[in-house]
Amino acid sequence: MNFLIDLATLNSVSATFYTILLTLLFIFWQRNRDIEAIIWWCGFPFFRLINSLISSDSVDYDFQMIVYLGNMSVVVSDTFLLIGCLKFTNSRVPWNTIAVYLLFFIITCGYQYYDNAGLANRARAMVVFDIIPITASIYALSLLQNKRYMIEKFFSIFWSAFQIGIFVFWILIDFQFEDPKYFVIVPISLFFIYLSHIFITFGLIILTIAKRRSMLVDEIEHQQELEETLESALETARKANDEKSLFLANMSHELRTPLNAIIGFSESLKLGLYGPLNDKQKEYIENIYGGGELLLKLITDLLNLSNIEEGKVEVKPEEVNLNMVFSKTLPLLREITGKNNDRLIINNELEGRGESAAVFIDQIRTKQILINFVSNAVKYSVPESEIKIDVCEYDDAYFRISVSDKGMGISEDQYDNIFEPFNRAGNDNSKIEGVGVGLSIAKTLIEAMGGQIGFDSEVNVGSTFWINVPKPMQRQLPMDI
Ligand code: ADP
């Protein structure tokens, strides 16, 4: 058996394997760029490949320099393995020490080159230097404590240690590669070294996969924890909201009873049922009555909101004529605008329409929404201004009722929250009474009827609040009879 030719064949085969391993690792890096270790590990098969190519061409050892370059690529290859392992275990990379170590090896090789060191000495130097990064890699991998990839960790450590085992064998035979006794054993041991490299690279790949898997599991667990926290926060919020609604409902109820007494008695006094009042008494009783009415309205609004939130308010839409609902509501709207001497303009495009003005709404709730719109138009405009109500066809599915005023308007930064409960759109400190729930109630009610709500507004020009009330669903008739 020719020892040299066997080595050449072995080197060519190993070069093919290293190319495959390098490609595999590179593809892995492409897909897992966040795991920085992989790109360093790519250096492991890459420099081994260079060594195999160089060794294949230099089996005759005619050109000594090439052999040294081959040895250097072996050491560099294992240095890349080490850096990758350090990165993988999030350990600090001692760059200076690594640089000094490589420099030392280069100096040793240079010295041996001029000294014509011979095969055994060259191998001695290489083995001594190469054992350092391999042992350090084993140490770095042993730092991995994550139980999720123990098997992958021991697999990689085993094959790295296996390589050291072969080095130990070479030390035992004192690097007498040219001794005829070892002619067969040496290529076999080299074969096992290559084999260990294949398994080390596989070890690195499965370690990467395990890490990715572990990261995914962590992420899923984190997600689950987050969901649980959210769920419990939501539950707490729900409970708090229920308690708040209950509190509001109870409070409102308790307040309404004495308030009704205040309003009732002050009204009787105001009407002179218990004898004539002097001017001062009349003025004060008017104030008591007005204040009581206002409070009652606020409390009623609050009660409405809490009832809606508790789901106590039922919306019962039915098919009715919009003109009929509108004309029934109009006297009340006139009364509201009358209090401020506003001019109410009505533009009902549906007037006179019978069946074709049918809508599918809850009359009382629609009335409630219109009262809120008109009350707001009055509240947020100066007295004696103009308020307009338009009723018109909007599209195939809706009619639109809009209430426009020439009041103070709403600034754009308030648009987003205008329908939120307790939002007073910048009027929190104004003298205009209100608690900021009317619009939020209106929105809930109209949406429960399948309608829509919206507004347009410009500061100091005026606002238009509108609702789209749904028409009854058209029955689908067959096209051809
Ligand atoms: P409230 O009038 O009790 O404050 P609403 O829910 O009815 O509560 O209205 C919320 C806020 O929207 C009001 O505080 C007011 O700032 C603004 N707003 C509503 N309607 C008008 C309007 N016609 N013109 C100007 N601002 C309005």
Short mmCIF file of C-alpha atoms and ligand atoms in Angstrom, two decimals:
data_model
loop_
_atom_site.label_atom_id
_atom_site.label_comp_id
_atom_site.label_asym_id
_atom_site.label_seq_id
_atom_site.Cartn_x
_atom_site.Cartn_y
_atom_site.Cartn_z
CA MET A 1 0.00 0.00 0.00
CA ASN A 2 1.36 3.36 -0.97
CA PHE A 3 1.09 5.63 2.07
CA LEU A 4 1.45 8.91 0.14
CA ILE A 5 -1.18 8.18 -2.48
CA ASP A 6 -3.60 7.12 0.23
CA LEU A 7 -3.16 10.44 1.96
CA ALA A 8 -3.83 12.31 -1.26
CA THR A 9 -7.08 10.42 -1.83
CA LEU A 10 -8.09 11.01 1.76
CA ASN A 11 -7.42 14.71 1.45
CA SER A 12 -9.49 14.99 -1.75
CA VAL A 13 -12.41 13.19 -0.18
CA SER A 14 -12.17 15.32 2.97
CA ALA A 15 -12.02 18.49 0.82
CA THR A 16 -15.39 17.51 -0.65
CA PHE A 17 -16.81 16.91 2.80
CA TYR A 18 -15.53 20.22 4.15
CA THR A 19 -17.12 22.01 1.20
CA ILE A 20 -20.46 20.39 1.99
CA LEU A 21 -20.14 21.21 5.69
CA LEU A 22 -19.13 24.78 4.95
CA THR A 23 -22.11 25.23 2.63
CA LEU A 24 -24.44 23.75 5.23
CA LEU A 25 -23.13 26.00 7.99
CA PHE A 26 -23.28 29.03 5.71
CA ILE A 27 -26.90 28.35 4.84
CA PHE A 28 -27.59 28.01 8.55
CA TRP A 29 -25.95 31.33 9.20
CA GLN A 30 -28.04 32.95 6.47
CA ARG A 31 -31.19 31.80 8.23
CA ASN A 32 -30.02 32.47 11.76
CA ARG A 33 -28.00 35.65 11.47
CA ASP A 34 -28.88 36.58 15.02
CA ILE A 35 -26.77 33.63 16.24
CA GLU A 36 -23.36 35.17 15.59
CA ALA A 37 -21.43 32.02 16.52
CA ILE A 38 -22.34 30.31 13.23
CA ILE A 39 -20.35 32.65 10.99
CA TRP A 40 -17.27 31.99 13.14
CA TRP A 41 -17.94 28.28 12.97
CA CYS A 42 -17.98 28.59 9.17
CA GLY A 43 -14.23 29.30 9.54
CA PHE A 44 -13.76 25.78 10.94
CA PRO A 45 -14.57 23.78 7.76
CA PHE A 46 -13.32 26.65 5.58
CA PHE A 47 -9.70 26.51 6.85
CA ARG A 48 -9.83 22.70 7.04
CA LEU A 49 -10.84 22.77 3.38
CA ILE A 50 -7.84 24.94 2.59
CA ASN A 51 -5.62 22.51 4.49
CA SER A 52 -7.02 19.52 2.60
CA LEU A 53 -6.47 21.24 -0.75
CA ILE A 54 -2.93 22.26 0.16
CA SER A 55 -2.06 18.84 1.55
CA SER A 56 -3.42 17.10 -1.56
CA ASP A 57 -1.04 19.08 -3.71
CA SER A 58 1.89 18.75 -1.38
CA VAL A 59 2.02 15.08 -0.69
CA ASP A 60 5.48 14.95 -2.10
CA TYR A 61 6.50 17.74 0.27
CA ASP A 62 8.60 19.29 -2.46
CA PHE A 63 7.60 22.74 -1.46
CA GLN A 64 7.91 22.97 2.33
CA MET A 65 6.30 26.41 2.66
CA ILE A 66 2.95 25.03 1.46
CA VAL A 67 3.06 22.37 4.19
CA TYR A 68 3.51 25.10 6.82
CA LEU A 69 0.62 27.04 5.35
CA GLY A 70 -1.46 23.87 5.63
CA ASN A 71 -0.52 23.49 9.29
CA MET A 72 -1.37 27.12 9.89
CA SER A 73 -4.80 26.73 8.36
CA VAL A 74 -5.42 23.80 10.73
CA VAL A 75 -4.62 25.94 13.75
CA VAL A 76 -6.65 28.89 12.40
CA SER A 77 -9.55 26.53 11.72
CA ASP A 78 -9.65 25.40 15.35
CA THR A 79 -9.26 29.01 16.51
CA PHE A 80 -12.44 29.87 14.58
CA LEU A 81 -14.11 26.89 16.22
CA LEU A 82 -13.12 28.30 19.61
CA ILE A 83 -14.32 31.85 18.86
CA GLY A 84 -17.65 30.43 17.69
CA CYS A 85 -18.01 28.39 20.90
CA LEU A 86 -17.22 31.44 23.03
CA LYS A 87 -19.79 33.51 21.13
CA PHE A 88 -22.34 30.70 21.40
CA THR A 89 -21.95 30.56 25.16
CA ASN A 90 -21.95 34.37 25.42
CA SER A 91 -18.44 34.26 26.89
CA ARG A 92 -15.87 36.99 26.46
CA VAL A 93 -13.52 36.45 23.49
CA PRO A 94 -9.89 37.09 24.57
CA TRP A 95 -8.82 38.67 21.26
CA ASN A 96 -5.37 39.71 22.49
CA THR A 97 -4.50 36.25 23.79
CA ILE A 98 -5.69 34.71 20.53
CA ALA A 99 -3.54 37.14 18.52
CA VAL A 100 -0.46 36.36 20.64
CA TYR A 101 -1.11 32.62 20.31
CA LEU A 102 -1.39 32.81 16.50
CA LEU A 103 1.71 34.98 16.33
CA PHE A 104 3.61 32.44 18.39
CA PHE A 105 2.59 29.66 16.07
CA ILE A 106 3.66 31.64 12.99
CA ILE A 107 7.06 32.36 14.60
CA THR A 108 7.46 28.66 15.48
CA CYS A 109 6.60 27.64 11.90
CA GLY A 110 9.04 30.25 10.54
CA TYR A 111 11.80 28.98 12.80
CA GLN A 112 11.11 25.36 11.79
CA TYR A 113 11.11 26.32 8.11
CA TYR A 114 14.62 27.79 8.33
CA ASP A 115 15.71 24.96 10.58
CA ASN A 116 14.43 22.31 8.15
CA ALA A 117 12.53 20.72 11.00
CA GLY A 118 11.22 17.58 9.28
CA LEU A 119 7.80 15.86 9.41
CA ALA A 120 7.87 14.68 13.05
CA ASN A 121 8.84 18.08 14.49
CA ARG A 122 6.36 19.92 12.31
CA ALA A 123 3.62 17.60 13.50
CA ARG A 124 4.73 17.98 17.11
CA ALA A 125 4.48 21.77 16.96
CA MET A 126 1.11 21.65 15.23
CA VAL A 127 -0.40 19.20 17.70
CA VAL A 128 0.84 21.14 20.73
CA PHE A 129 -0.63 24.38 19.35
CA ASP A 130 -3.83 22.81 18.06
CA ILE A 131 -4.73 21.11 21.33
CA ILE A 132 -5.10 24.57 22.96
CA PRO A 133 -8.12 25.90 20.97
CA ILE A 134 -9.78 22.49 20.87
CA THR A 135 -9.54 22.11 24.66
CA ALA A 136 -10.72 25.68 25.13
CA SER A 137 -13.69 24.98 22.81
CA ILE A 138 -14.59 21.92 24.89
CA TYR A 139 -14.39 24.04 28.02
CA ALA A 140 -16.56 26.78 26.46
CA LEU A 141 -19.19 24.24 25.39
CA SER A 142 -19.15 22.67 28.85
CA LEU A 143 -20.35 26.06 30.18
CA LEU A 144 -23.68 25.57 28.43
CA GLN A 145 -26.18 24.99 31.22
CA ASN A 146 -29.40 25.01 29.24
CA LYS A 147 -30.97 21.61 29.85
CA ARG A 148 -32.82 21.83 26.57
CA TYR A 149 -29.69 21.07 24.54
CA MET A 150 -27.61 18.75 26.71
CA ILE A 151 -27.46 15.93 24.13
CA GLU A 152 -26.27 18.31 21.41
CA LYS A 153 -23.67 19.75 23.80
CA PHE A 154 -22.20 16.35 24.79
CA PHE A 155 -22.24 15.20 21.16
CA SER A 156 -20.04 18.17 20.14
CA ILE A 157 -17.77 17.79 23.18
CA PHE A 158 -17.33 14.06 22.55
CA TRP A 159 -16.15 14.50 18.95
CA SER A 160 -13.81 17.36 19.86
CA ALA A 161 -12.31 15.22 22.59
CA PHE A 162 -12.06 12.36 20.09
CA GLN A 163 -9.75 14.52 17.97
CA ILE A 164 -7.53 15.14 21.00
CA GLY A 165 -7.50 11.38 21.56
CA ILE A 166 -5.92 10.89 18.14
CA PHE A 167 -3.35 13.59 18.90
CA VAL A 168 -2.52 11.68 22.06
CA PHE A 169 -2.02 8.58 19.93
CA TRP A 170 0.40 10.50 17.71
CA ILE A 171 2.28 11.66 20.79
CA LEU A 172 2.46 8.03 21.93
CA ILE A 173 4.03 6.92 18.65
CA ASP A 174 6.31 9.93 18.95
CA PHE A 175 5.24 11.23 15.51
CA GLN A 176 7.18 8.45 13.75
CA PHE A 177 4.86 8.62 10.76
CA GLU A 178 7.52 7.38 8.38
CA ASP A 179 8.17 4.28 10.45
CA PRO A 180 6.92 1.34 8.35
CA LYS A 181 5.13 0.01 11.44
CA TYR A 182 2.68 2.96 11.29
CA PHE A 183 2.20 3.08 7.52
CA VAL A 184 -1.36 1.85 7.83
CA ILE A 185 -2.20 3.32 11.22
CA VAL A 186 -1.39 6.91 10.27
CA PRO A 187 -3.84 7.26 7.35
CA ILE A 188 -6.44 5.46 9.45
CA SER A 189 -5.96 7.93 12.32
CA LEU A 190 -6.15 10.79 9.84
CA PHE A 191 -9.37 9.32 8.51
CA PHE A 192 -10.77 9.36 12.05
CA ILE A 193 -9.70 12.97 12.48
CA TYR A 194 -11.68 13.89 9.36
CA LEU A 195 -14.58 11.84 10.63
CA SER A 196 -14.48 13.71 13.93
CA HIS A 197 -14.58 17.00 12.00
CA ILE A 198 -17.70 15.91 10.17
CA PHE A 199 -19.34 15.05 13.48
CA ILE A 200 -18.09 18.24 15.16
CA THR A 201 -19.66 20.29 12.36
CA PHE A 202 -22.89 18.31 12.67
CA GLY A 203 -22.70 18.90 16.40
CA LEU A 204 -22.47 22.66 15.77
CA ILE A 205 -25.45 22.53 13.42
CA ILE A 206 -27.63 20.60 15.84
CA LEU A 207 -26.53 22.90 18.66
CA THR A 208 -27.70 25.86 16.57
CA ILE A 209 -31.01 24.18 15.82
CA ALA A 210 -31.41 23.39 19.53
CA LYS A 211 -30.68 26.99 20.45
CA ARG A 212 -33.21 28.26 17.91
CA ARG A 213 -35.76 25.76 19.22
CA SER A 214 -35.05 26.84 22.78
CA MET A 215 -35.40 30.52 21.83
CA LEU A 216 -38.78 29.74 20.26
CA VAL A 217 -39.92 27.87 23.35
CA ASP A 218 -38.79 30.82 25.48
CA GLU A 219 -40.70 33.18 23.26
CA ILE A 220 -43.84 31.05 23.40
CA GLU A 221 -43.57 30.81 27.20
CA HIS A 222 -43.04 34.55 27.42
CA GLN A 223 -46.04 35.09 25.17
CA GLN A 224 -48.14 32.79 27.34
CA GLU A 225 -47.05 34.61 30.49
CA LEU A 226 -47.90 37.90 28.85
CA GLU A 227 -51.30 36.59 27.82
CA GLU A 228 -51.97 35.37 31.35
CA THR A 229 -50.96 38.75 32.81
CA LEU A 230 -53.17 40.52 30.30
CA GLU A 231 -56.03 38.17 31.00
CA SER A 232 -55.84 38.81 34.73
CA ALA A 233 -55.43 42.57 34.20
CA LEU A 234 -58.51 42.48 31.99
CA GLU A 235 -60.40 40.51 34.60
CA THR A 236 -59.43 43.05 37.28
CA ALA A 237 -60.46 45.90 35.01
CA ARG A 238 -63.75 44.17 34.27
CA LYS A 239 -64.44 43.69 37.95
CA ALA A 240 -63.52 47.29 38.73
CA ASN A 241 -65.80 48.44 35.94
CA ASP A 242 -68.68 46.31 37.21
CA GLU A 243 -68.18 47.71 40.69
CA LYS A 244 -68.07 51.24 39.31
CA SER A 245 -71.30 50.70 37.36
CA LEU A 246 -72.97 49.24 40.43
CA PHE A 247 -71.77 52.14 42.55
CA LEU A 248 -73.01 54.68 40.02
CA ALA A 249 -76.36 52.97 39.73
CA ASN A 250 -76.84 52.86 43.51
CA MET A 251 -75.60 56.38 44.05
CA SER A 252 -77.74 57.79 41.27
CA HIS A 253 -80.77 56.03 42.61
CA GLU A 254 -80.14 57.25 46.16
CA LEU A 255 -79.58 60.81 44.95
CA ARG A 256 -82.64 60.94 42.76
CA THR A 257 -85.09 60.43 45.62
CA PRO A 258 -84.08 63.51 47.69
CA LEU A 259 -83.53 65.49 44.51
CA ASN A 260 -87.06 64.82 43.33
CA ALA A 261 -88.26 66.13 46.68
CA ILE A 262 -86.15 69.30 46.29
CA ILE A 263 -87.45 69.86 42.77
CA GLY A 264 -91.04 69.05 43.69
CA PHE A 265 -91.20 71.27 46.78
CA SER A 266 -89.31 74.16 45.20
CA GLU A 267 -91.66 74.01 42.22
CA SER A 268 -94.68 74.16 44.53
CA LEU A 269 -93.18 77.17 46.33
CA LYS A 270 -92.31 78.76 42.97
CA LEU A 271 -95.89 78.39 41.76
CA GLY A 272 -97.08 80.09 44.97
CA LEU A 273 -99.03 77.05 46.19
CA TYR A 274 -98.10 77.89 49.78
CA GLY A 275 -98.64 81.61 49.63
CA PRO A 276 -97.00 84.52 47.82
CA LEU A 277 -93.22 84.95 47.89
CA ASN A 278 -91.28 88.19 47.94
CA ASP A 279 -88.81 88.96 45.11
CA LYS A 280 -85.74 87.70 46.95
CA GLN A 281 -87.51 84.47 47.92
CA LYS A 282 -88.67 84.04 44.30
CA GLU A 283 -85.11 84.50 43.01
CA TYR A 284 -83.69 81.95 45.45
CA ILE A 285 -86.38 79.40 44.86
CA GLU A 286 -85.77 79.72 41.09
CA ASN A 287 -82.09 78.97 41.76
CA ILE A 288 -82.93 75.97 43.93
CA TYR A 289 -85.32 74.64 41.30
CA GLY A 290 -82.85 75.22 38.39
CA GLY A 291 -79.96 73.67 40.28
CA GLY A 292 -82.10 70.67 41.20
CA GLU A 293 -83.19 70.14 37.60
CA LEU A 294 -79.63 70.33 36.39
CA LEU A 295 -78.41 67.87 38.99
CA LEU A 296 -81.21 65.50 38.10
CA LYS A 297 -80.22 65.63 34.45
CA LEU A 298 -76.59 64.90 35.25
CA ILE A 299 -77.54 62.03 37.52
CA THR A 300 -79.93 60.64 34.92
CA ASP A 301 -77.09 60.74 32.35
CA LEU A 302 -74.80 58.86 34.73
CA LEU A 303 -77.46 56.31 35.49
CA ASN A 304 -78.07 55.83 31.77
CA LEU A 305 -74.40 55.24 31.16
CA SER A 306 -74.01 52.74 33.97
CA ASN A 307 -77.13 50.93 32.84
CA ILE A 308 -75.75 50.74 29.32
CA GLU A 309 -72.40 49.48 30.58
CA GLU A 310 -74.11 46.85 32.67
CA GLY A 311 -76.05 45.77 29.63
CA LYS A 312 -79.34 46.68 31.29
CA VAL A 313 -80.50 48.89 28.46
CA GLU A 314 -82.34 47.04 25.78
CA VAL A 315 -82.64 48.49 22.33
CA LYS A 316 -85.77 47.29 20.56
CA PRO A 317 -85.78 48.40 16.94
CA GLU A 318 -89.06 48.22 15.01
CA GLU A 319 -90.23 49.30 11.60
CA VAL A 320 -91.63 52.84 11.88
CA ASN A 321 -92.02 55.93 9.75
CA LEU A 322 -89.17 58.35 10.35
CA ASN A 323 -91.44 61.35 9.73
CA MET A 324 -93.73 60.15 12.47
CA VAL A 325 -90.86 59.70 14.96
CA PHE A 326 -89.40 63.06 14.03
CA SER A 327 -92.66 64.98 14.33
CA LYS A 328 -93.29 63.38 17.74
CA THR A 329 -89.84 64.52 18.94
CA LEU A 330 -89.98 68.01 17.47
CA PRO A 331 -92.04 69.74 20.23
CA LEU A 332 -89.49 68.62 22.82
CA LEU A 333 -86.61 69.87 20.68
CA ARG A 334 -88.41 73.21 20.26
CA GLU A 335 -88.81 73.45 24.00
CA ILE A 336 -85.06 72.89 24.48
CA THR A 337 -84.05 75.48 21.89
CA GLY A 338 -86.71 77.85 23.19
CA LYS A 339 -84.97 78.10 26.56
CA ASN A 340 -82.10 79.96 24.93
CA ASN A 341 -84.25 81.74 22.37
CA ASP A 342 -82.43 79.91 19.57
CA ARG A 343 -83.92 79.84 16.11
CA LEU A 344 -84.72 76.23 15.13
CA ILE A 345 -84.71 75.60 11.39
CA ILE A 346 -86.08 72.32 10.10
CA ASN A 347 -85.25 70.94 6.69
CA ASN A 348 -86.99 67.60 6.30
CA GLU A 349 -86.51 66.25 2.79
CA LEU A 350 -88.59 63.22 3.64
CA GLU A 351 -91.67 65.19 4.53
CA GLY A 352 -94.79 63.79 2.97
CA ARG A 353 -93.16 60.44 2.28
CA GLY A 354 -95.07 57.48 3.61
CA GLU A 355 -93.78 53.96 3.37
CA SER A 356 -90.60 55.06 1.64
CA ALA A 357 -89.56 56.87 4.83
CA ALA A 358 -89.67 53.65 6.86
CA VAL A 359 -86.81 53.01 9.26
CA PHE A 360 -85.89 50.19 11.62
CA ILE A 361 -85.15 51.93 14.92
CA ASP A 362 -85.96 52.12 18.62
CA GLN A 363 -88.11 55.28 18.77
CA ILE A 364 -87.36 56.20 22.37
CA ARG A 365 -83.59 55.76 21.95
CA THR A 366 -83.55 57.78 18.74
CA LYS A 367 -85.46 60.52 20.49
CA GLN A 368 -82.91 60.41 23.33
CA ILE A 369 -80.03 60.87 20.84
CA LEU A 370 -81.71 63.82 19.13
CA ILE A 371 -82.38 65.48 22.49
CA ASN A 372 -78.68 65.10 23.33
CA PHE A 373 -77.61 66.62 19.99
CA VAL A 374 -79.99 69.56 20.29
CA SER A 375 -79.18 70.15 23.99
CA ASN A 376 -75.48 70.25 23.08
CA ALA A 377 -76.13 72.60 20.16
CA VAL A 378 -77.91 74.92 22.60
CA LYS A 379 -75.30 74.54 25.35
CA TYR A 380 -72.29 75.14 23.16
CA SER A 381 -73.70 78.15 21.26
CA VAL A 382 -74.45 81.66 22.42
CA PRO A 383 -78.17 82.40 23.10
CA GLU A 384 -80.36 83.38 20.16
CA SER A 385 -78.24 81.60 17.61
CA GLU A 386 -79.37 79.36 14.80
CA ILE A 387 -79.80 75.59 15.10
CA LYS A 388 -80.70 73.54 12.07
CA ILE A 389 -82.00 70.00 11.80
CA ASP A 390 -81.73 68.21 8.46
CA VAL A 391 -83.46 64.95 7.65
CA CYS A 392 -82.53 63.39 4.33
CA GLU A 393 -81.85 60.22 2.39
CA TYR A 394 -78.23 59.18 2.87
CA ASP A 395 -77.89 56.04 0.73
CA ASP A 396 -79.68 52.76 0.03
CA ALA A 397 -79.26 51.64 3.61
CA TYR A 398 -79.65 54.79 5.73
CA PHE A 399 -81.45 58.07 6.29
CA ARG A 400 -79.47 60.83 7.94
CA ILE A 401 -80.55 63.21 10.67
CA SER A 402 -78.11 66.01 11.43
CA VAL A 403 -78.14 68.81 13.97
CA SER A 404 -76.00 71.85 13.09
CA ASP A 405 -75.17 74.83 15.21
CA LYS A 406 -73.14 78.00 14.86
CA GLY A 407 -71.47 77.60 18.21
CA MET A 408 -67.96 77.33 19.58
CA GLY A 409 -67.05 74.17 17.64
CA ILE A 410 -64.55 71.47 18.64
CA SER A 411 -60.80 71.69 18.15
CA GLU A 412 -59.20 69.00 16.02
CA ASP A 413 -57.08 67.55 18.81
CA GLN A 414 -60.30 66.52 20.59
CA TYR A 415 -61.82 64.64 17.64
CA ASP A 416 -60.51 61.19 18.56
CA ASN A 417 -62.02 61.00 22.03
CA ILE A 418 -65.24 62.88 21.59
CA PHE A 419 -67.40 59.75 21.97
CA GLU A 420 -65.48 58.45 24.98
CA PRO A 421 -67.38 58.51 28.28
CA PHE A 422 -66.54 61.42 30.61
CA ASN A 423 -64.71 63.21 27.86
CA ARG A 424 -65.64 66.87 27.77
CA ALA A 425 -63.43 67.78 24.83
CA GLY A 426 -61.59 70.56 26.61
CA ASN A 427 -64.66 71.87 28.45
CA ASP A 428 -63.80 70.26 31.78
CA ASN A 429 -63.30 73.60 33.50
CA SER A 430 -65.90 75.55 31.60
CA LYS A 431 -69.06 76.94 33.13
CA ILE A 432 -71.16 74.93 30.74
CA GLU A 433 -72.72 72.10 32.70
CA GLY A 434 -72.20 68.50 31.69
CA VAL A 435 -70.41 65.30 32.58
CA GLY A 436 -69.38 64.20 29.11
CA VAL A 437 -71.47 61.06 28.78
CA GLY A 438 -74.27 62.14 26.40
CA LEU A 439 -72.37 61.48 23.18
CA SER A 440 -70.94 58.20 24.40
CA ILE A 441 -74.48 57.03 25.24
CA ALA A 442 -75.70 58.23 21.85
CA LYS A 443 -72.97 56.25 20.09
CA THR A 444 -73.72 53.06 22.01
CA LEU A 445 -77.45 53.37 21.33
CA ILE A 446 -77.27 54.15 17.61
CA GLU A 447 -74.73 51.39 17.02
CA ALA A 448 -76.95 48.94 18.90
CA MET A 449 -79.66 49.84 16.36
CA GLY A 450 -77.28 49.14 13.48
CA GLY A 451 -76.84 52.83 12.73
CA GLN A 452 -73.87 55.18 12.60
CA ILE A 453 -72.83 58.40 14.28
CA GLY A 454 -70.38 61.17 13.42
CA PHE A 455 -69.72 64.87 13.36
CA ASP A 456 -68.01 67.75 11.56
CA SER A 457 -66.84 70.77 13.41
CA GLU A 458 -64.78 73.89 13.14
CA VAL A 459 -63.73 76.05 16.05
CA ASN A 460 -65.80 79.25 16.29
CA VAL A 461 -67.78 78.31 13.18
CA GLY A 462 -70.00 75.53 14.46
CA SER A 463 -70.63 71.80 14.62
CA THR A 464 -72.83 69.28 12.90
CA PHE A 465 -73.60 66.04 14.68
CA TRP A 466 -75.34 63.37 12.65
CA ILE A 467 -76.75 59.88 12.89
CA ASN A 468 -77.45 57.47 10.06
CA VAL A 469 -80.59 55.55 10.91
CA PRO A 470 -81.03 52.19 9.18
CA LYS A 471 -83.80 51.47 6.73
CA PRO A 472 -85.63 48.18 7.11
CA MET A 473 -83.78 45.35 5.39
CA GLN A 474 -84.99 44.95 1.80
CA ARG A 475 -86.47 41.57 1.18
CA GLN A 476 -84.64 39.86 -1.68
CA LEU A 477 -87.07 38.99 -4.44
CA PRO A 478 -86.21 36.56 -7.21
CA MET A 479 -85.17 38.46 -10.33
CA ASP A 480 -87.32 36.43 -12.76
CA ILE A 481 -90.70 35.05 -11.82
P1 ADP B 1 -71.52 67.00 27.96
O1 ADP B 1 -72.20 67.94 27.03
O2 ADP B 1 -72.33 66.61 29.13
O3 ADP B 1 -70.15 67.46 28.35
P2 ADP B 1 -71.49 65.13 25.74
O4 ADP B 1 -71.05 63.69 25.73
O5 ADP B 1 -72.83 65.39 25.23
O6 ADP B 1 -71.27 65.61 27.21
O7 ADP B 1 -70.44 65.92 24.88
C1 ADP B 1 -69.06 65.71 25.06
C2 ADP B 1 -68.28 66.94 24.72
O8 ADP B 1 -68.35 67.18 23.31
C3 ADP B 1 -68.77 68.19 25.34
O9 ADP B 1 -68.25 68.37 26.64
C4 ADP B 1 -68.33 69.29 24.38
O10 ADP B 1 -67.01 69.69 24.68
C5 ADP B 1 -68.33 68.58 23.05
N1 ADP B 1 -69.54 68.90 22.25
C6 ADP B 1 -70.63 68.14 22.11
N2 ADP B 1 -71.52 68.74 21.30
C7 ADP B 1 -70.98 69.94 20.93
C8 ADP B 1 -71.40 71.01 20.09
N3 ADP B 1 -72.59 71.00 19.45
N4 ADP B 1 -70.55 72.06 19.94
C9 ADP B 1 -69.36 72.08 20.55
N5 ADP B 1 -68.91 71.09 21.36
C10 ADP B 1 -69.69 70.02 21.54
#
